[in-house]
XYZ file of C-alpha atoms in Angstrom:
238
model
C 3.639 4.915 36.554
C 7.015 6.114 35.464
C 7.717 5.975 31.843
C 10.365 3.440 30.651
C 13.608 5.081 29.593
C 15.627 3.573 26.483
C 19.185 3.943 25.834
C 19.362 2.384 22.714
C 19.810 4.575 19.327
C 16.979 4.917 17.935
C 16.830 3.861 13.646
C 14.368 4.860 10.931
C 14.598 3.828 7.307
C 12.740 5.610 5.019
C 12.683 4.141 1.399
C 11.268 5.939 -2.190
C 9.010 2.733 -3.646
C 6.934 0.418 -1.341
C 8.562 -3.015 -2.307
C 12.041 -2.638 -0.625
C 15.274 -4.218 -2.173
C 17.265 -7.550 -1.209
C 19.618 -5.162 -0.426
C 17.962 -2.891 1.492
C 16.315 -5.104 3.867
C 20.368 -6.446 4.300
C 21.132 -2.824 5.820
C 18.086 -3.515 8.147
C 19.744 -6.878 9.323
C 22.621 -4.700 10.511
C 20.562 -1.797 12.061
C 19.349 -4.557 14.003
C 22.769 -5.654 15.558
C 21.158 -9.395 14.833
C 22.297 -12.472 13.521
C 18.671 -13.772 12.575
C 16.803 -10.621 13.920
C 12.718 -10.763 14.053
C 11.204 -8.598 11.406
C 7.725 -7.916 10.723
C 5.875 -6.915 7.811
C 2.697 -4.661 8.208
C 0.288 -4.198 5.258
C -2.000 -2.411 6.543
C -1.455 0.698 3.782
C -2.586 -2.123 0.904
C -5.319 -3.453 2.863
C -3.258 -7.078 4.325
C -3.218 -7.672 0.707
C -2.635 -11.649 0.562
C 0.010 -11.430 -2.520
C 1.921 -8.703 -0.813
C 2.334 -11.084 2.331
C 2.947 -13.869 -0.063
C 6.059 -11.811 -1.569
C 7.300 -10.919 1.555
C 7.179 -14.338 3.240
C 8.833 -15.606 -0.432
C 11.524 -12.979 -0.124
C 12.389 -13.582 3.577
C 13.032 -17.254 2.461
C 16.465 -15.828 1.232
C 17.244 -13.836 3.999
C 18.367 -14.236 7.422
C 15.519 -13.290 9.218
C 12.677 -14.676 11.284
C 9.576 -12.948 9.079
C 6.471 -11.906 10.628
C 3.246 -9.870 9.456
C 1.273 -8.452 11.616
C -2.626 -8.059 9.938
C -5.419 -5.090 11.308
C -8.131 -6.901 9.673
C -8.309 -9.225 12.403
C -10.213 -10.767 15.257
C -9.636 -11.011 18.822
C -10.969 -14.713 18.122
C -8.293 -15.638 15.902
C -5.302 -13.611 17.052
C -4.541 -13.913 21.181
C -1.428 -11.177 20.983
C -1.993 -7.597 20.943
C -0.694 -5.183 18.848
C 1.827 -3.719 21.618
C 3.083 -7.538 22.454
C 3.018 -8.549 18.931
C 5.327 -5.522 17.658
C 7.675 -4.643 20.683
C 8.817 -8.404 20.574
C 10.384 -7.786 17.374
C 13.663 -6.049 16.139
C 12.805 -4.547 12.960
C 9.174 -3.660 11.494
C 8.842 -2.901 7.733
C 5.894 -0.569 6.395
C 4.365 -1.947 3.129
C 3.378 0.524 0.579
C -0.833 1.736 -0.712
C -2.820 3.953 1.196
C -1.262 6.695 3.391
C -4.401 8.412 4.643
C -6.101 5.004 5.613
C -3.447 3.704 7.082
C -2.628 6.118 9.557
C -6.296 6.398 9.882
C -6.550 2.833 10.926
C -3.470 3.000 13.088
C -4.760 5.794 15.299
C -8.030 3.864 15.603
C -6.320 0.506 16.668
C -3.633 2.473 18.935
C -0.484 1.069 16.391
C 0.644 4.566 15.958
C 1.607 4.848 19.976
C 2.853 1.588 19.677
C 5.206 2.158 16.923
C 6.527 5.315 19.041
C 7.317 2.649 21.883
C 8.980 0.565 19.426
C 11.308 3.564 18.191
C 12.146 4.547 21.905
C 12.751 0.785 22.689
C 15.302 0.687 19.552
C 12.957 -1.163 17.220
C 14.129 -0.075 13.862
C 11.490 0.957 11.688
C 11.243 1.110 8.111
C 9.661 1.165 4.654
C 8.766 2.505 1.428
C 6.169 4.907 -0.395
C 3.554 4.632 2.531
C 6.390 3.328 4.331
C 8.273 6.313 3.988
C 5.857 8.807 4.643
C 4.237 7.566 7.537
C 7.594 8.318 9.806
C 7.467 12.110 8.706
C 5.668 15.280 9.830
C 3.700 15.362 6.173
C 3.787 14.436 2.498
C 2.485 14.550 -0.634
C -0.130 11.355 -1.217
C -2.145 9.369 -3.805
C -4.487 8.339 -1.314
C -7.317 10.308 -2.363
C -8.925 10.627 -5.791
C -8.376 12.936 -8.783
C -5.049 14.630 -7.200
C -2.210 14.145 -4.791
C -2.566 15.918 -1.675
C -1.347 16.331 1.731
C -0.845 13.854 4.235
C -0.241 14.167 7.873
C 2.112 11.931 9.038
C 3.174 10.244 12.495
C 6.101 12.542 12.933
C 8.730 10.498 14.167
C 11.017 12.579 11.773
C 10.583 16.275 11.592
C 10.598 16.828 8.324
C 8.789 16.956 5.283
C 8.842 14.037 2.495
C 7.971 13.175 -0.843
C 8.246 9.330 -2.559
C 8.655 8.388 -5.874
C 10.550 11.753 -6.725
C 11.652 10.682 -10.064
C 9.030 8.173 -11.215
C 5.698 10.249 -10.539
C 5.649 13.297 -12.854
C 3.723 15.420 -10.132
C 5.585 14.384 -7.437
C 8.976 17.154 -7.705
C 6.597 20.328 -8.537
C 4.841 19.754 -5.773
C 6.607 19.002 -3.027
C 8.443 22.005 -4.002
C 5.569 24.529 -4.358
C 4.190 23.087 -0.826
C 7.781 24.084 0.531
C 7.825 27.461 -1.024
C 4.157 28.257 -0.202
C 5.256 27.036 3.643
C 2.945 24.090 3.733
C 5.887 21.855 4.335
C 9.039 22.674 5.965
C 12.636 21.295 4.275
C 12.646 17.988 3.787
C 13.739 14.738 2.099
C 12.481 13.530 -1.608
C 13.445 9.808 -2.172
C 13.570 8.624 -5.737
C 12.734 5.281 -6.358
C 15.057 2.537 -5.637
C 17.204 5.169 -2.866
C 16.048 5.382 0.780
C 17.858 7.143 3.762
C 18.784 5.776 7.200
C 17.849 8.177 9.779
C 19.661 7.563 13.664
C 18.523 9.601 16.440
C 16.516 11.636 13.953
C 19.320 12.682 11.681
C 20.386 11.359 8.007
C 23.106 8.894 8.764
C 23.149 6.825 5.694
C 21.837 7.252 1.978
C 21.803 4.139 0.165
C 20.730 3.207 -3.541
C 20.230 0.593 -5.797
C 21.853 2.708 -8.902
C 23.894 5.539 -9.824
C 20.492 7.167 -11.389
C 18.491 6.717 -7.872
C 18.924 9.647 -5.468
C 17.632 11.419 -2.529
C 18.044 15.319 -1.266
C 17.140 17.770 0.660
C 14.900 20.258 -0.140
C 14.612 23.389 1.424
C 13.873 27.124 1.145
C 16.207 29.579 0.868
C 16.165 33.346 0.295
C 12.484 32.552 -1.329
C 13.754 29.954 -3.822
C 13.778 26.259 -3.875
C 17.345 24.672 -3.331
C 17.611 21.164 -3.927
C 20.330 19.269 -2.699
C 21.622 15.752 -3.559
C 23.058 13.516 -0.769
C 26.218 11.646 -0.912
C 24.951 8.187 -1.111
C 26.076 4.531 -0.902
C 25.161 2.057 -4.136
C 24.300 -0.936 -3.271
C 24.267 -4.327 -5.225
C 21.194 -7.027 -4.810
């Protein structure tokens, strides 16, 4: 079978805190080139926690979208739709935030991951915070396991290295930074909370925030030592 072939550009938004903004999920409206564009919410990183779809079919209610969710702790008795029909239907999908590890875990066991890749190449954008965010990269720092945060391999739709919550989690910065330096990670992008970049075609495109005091950079090696630099970015208003 020949593959498909998409033309469209391809759109990846990467936030630094799972819950993302009014405003932010405004900036995925346009991404989508839609006037009421399908969007669908996957919790699978907190488990399909009920309140978490509860918040996001609450905050949908004041935005122009069509709001989906799309569950993994299902039955084929309940739900007629695969995955693949069920998320290439839609024009934006949103990551929720929680568990990393089990999430990709669960994804590569119910075939989402290759799914999500068809979405991407179809022009799907794809997006979200903390678990959300990481999920798109190469690798990470995560809290999915106990005692410490550790390393996550991510799906690597982006091919770089990232770190959430750069400014909120005190273990976060030193880190991501040693893992750089010690060439665990290449250069990548730290996210503080409340900031989130808009990757198109696999390349920074837009940085947005919610504040002044919310930023994201690029972190990278260079001649042995750690350079960090902050991105020009857009503030945005709820």
């Amino acid at each position: 079978m020949t593959a498909l072939i998409y033309s469209q550009d391809q759109y990846i938004f990467p936030a630094g805190n799972g819950a993302l903004s009014d405003a932010f999920l405004k900036e995925i409206i346009k991404l989508t080139g839609k006037q009421k564009p399908k969007i669908c919410y996957l919790p699978t990183a907190s488990g399909d926690r009920e309140s978490n779809i509860i918040k996001w079919y609450e905050q949908a209610r004041g935005l122009s979208i069509e709001p989906y969710v799309q569950k993994v702790w299902i039955s084929s008795y309940r739900q007629k739709e695969t995955f693949e029909e069920v998320l290439l239907g839609m024009d934006a999908i949103v990551v929720g935030g929680g568990n990393t590890l089990n999430m990709i875990a669960i994804w590569k066991a119910q075939g989402i991951d290759k799914v999500l890749k068809q979405a991407l190449e179809k022009g799907i954008v794809l997006a979200g915070g903390s678990a959300g965010s990481l999920c798109w990269f190469e690798n990470g720092t995560t809290d999915s396991r106990p005692k410490e945060l550790s390393v996550v391999e991510g799906l690597g739709f982006l091919p770089f290295s990232h770190s959430p919550h750069y400014d909120k989690e005190e273990y976060r910065r030193p880190l991501y930074e040693k893992n750089i330096k010690e060439g665990i990670f290449k250069a990548g992008y730290a996210m503080d909370n409340n900031s989130g970049i808009v990757f198109k075609n696999g390349k920074p495109f837009k940085v947005f925030s919610m504040g002044e005091e919310y930023n994201c950079y690029y972190v990278s090696l260079v001649n042995g030592e750690i350079v960090e630099e902050k991105l020009e970015k857009i503030v945005l208003k709820d």
